[in-house]
């Protein structure tokens, strides 16, 4: 009898554990990695925080939101040291292909990045995968397939040696009435420890 009770207790304990593992509340936000994005959610910079240039990048690019035109210095996981500049921000961004348009209820925004390898290690990445747009609700959106009239897209993959650079737009689909607030860039398709952050809210 005791053995049956013990077995029943173990079964109940295992069921409870399984339930806990599956009750993580899948985030309904558009980005499947939204929980990671939330950890990078922008905080209002302190009064007098730098709004341009590459200050704050000395702290992994997270010393405060940069302005459009500002440069963040961040490192990839292999030690590659890169300077990332948000050269331009287009909202809304118009498609240059009538057969490839934002879905109903959505609009495109486009962030133009310039990436320069300042270190000795080769920077090898798919930059668009590391871009996120966060709105005033904290929702995170990742890049979309498409090209805008703003200009050529960032190459799908880059492999930059010391001194080499890449330039291009990353397209992101956001809700039609959404209010983008911040754009972030994280090397290694978003898995590096350092992130550059720019304010784009109106």
PDB file of C-alpha atoms in Angstrom, residues 102-107 173-178:
ATOM      1  CA  UNK A 102       3.408  44.975 -45.971  1.00  0.00           C
ATOM      2  CA  UNK A 103       0.522  42.803 -44.820  1.00  0.00           C
ATOM      3  CA  UNK A 104      -2.846  44.484 -44.121  1.00  0.00           C
ATOM      4  CA  UNK A 105      -2.689  46.394 -40.852  1.00  0.00           C
ATOM      5  CA  UNK A 106       1.101  46.655 -41.079  1.00  0.00           C
ATOM      6  CA  UNK A 107       3.620  49.154 -42.343  1.00  0.00           C
ATOM      7  CA  UNK A 173       7.196  45.270 -40.319  1.00  0.00           C
ATOM      8  CA  UNK A 174       5.315  46.993 -37.494  1.00  0.00           C
ATOM      9  CA  UNK A 175       1.611  47.607 -36.785  1.00  0.00           C
ATOM     10  CA  UNK A 176       0.067  50.321 -38.930  1.00  0.00           C
ATOM     11  CA  UNK A 177      -0.645  52.470 -35.881  1.00  0.00           C
ATOM     12  CA  UNK A 178       2.422  51.365 -33.932  1.00  0.00           C
TER      13      UNK A 178
END
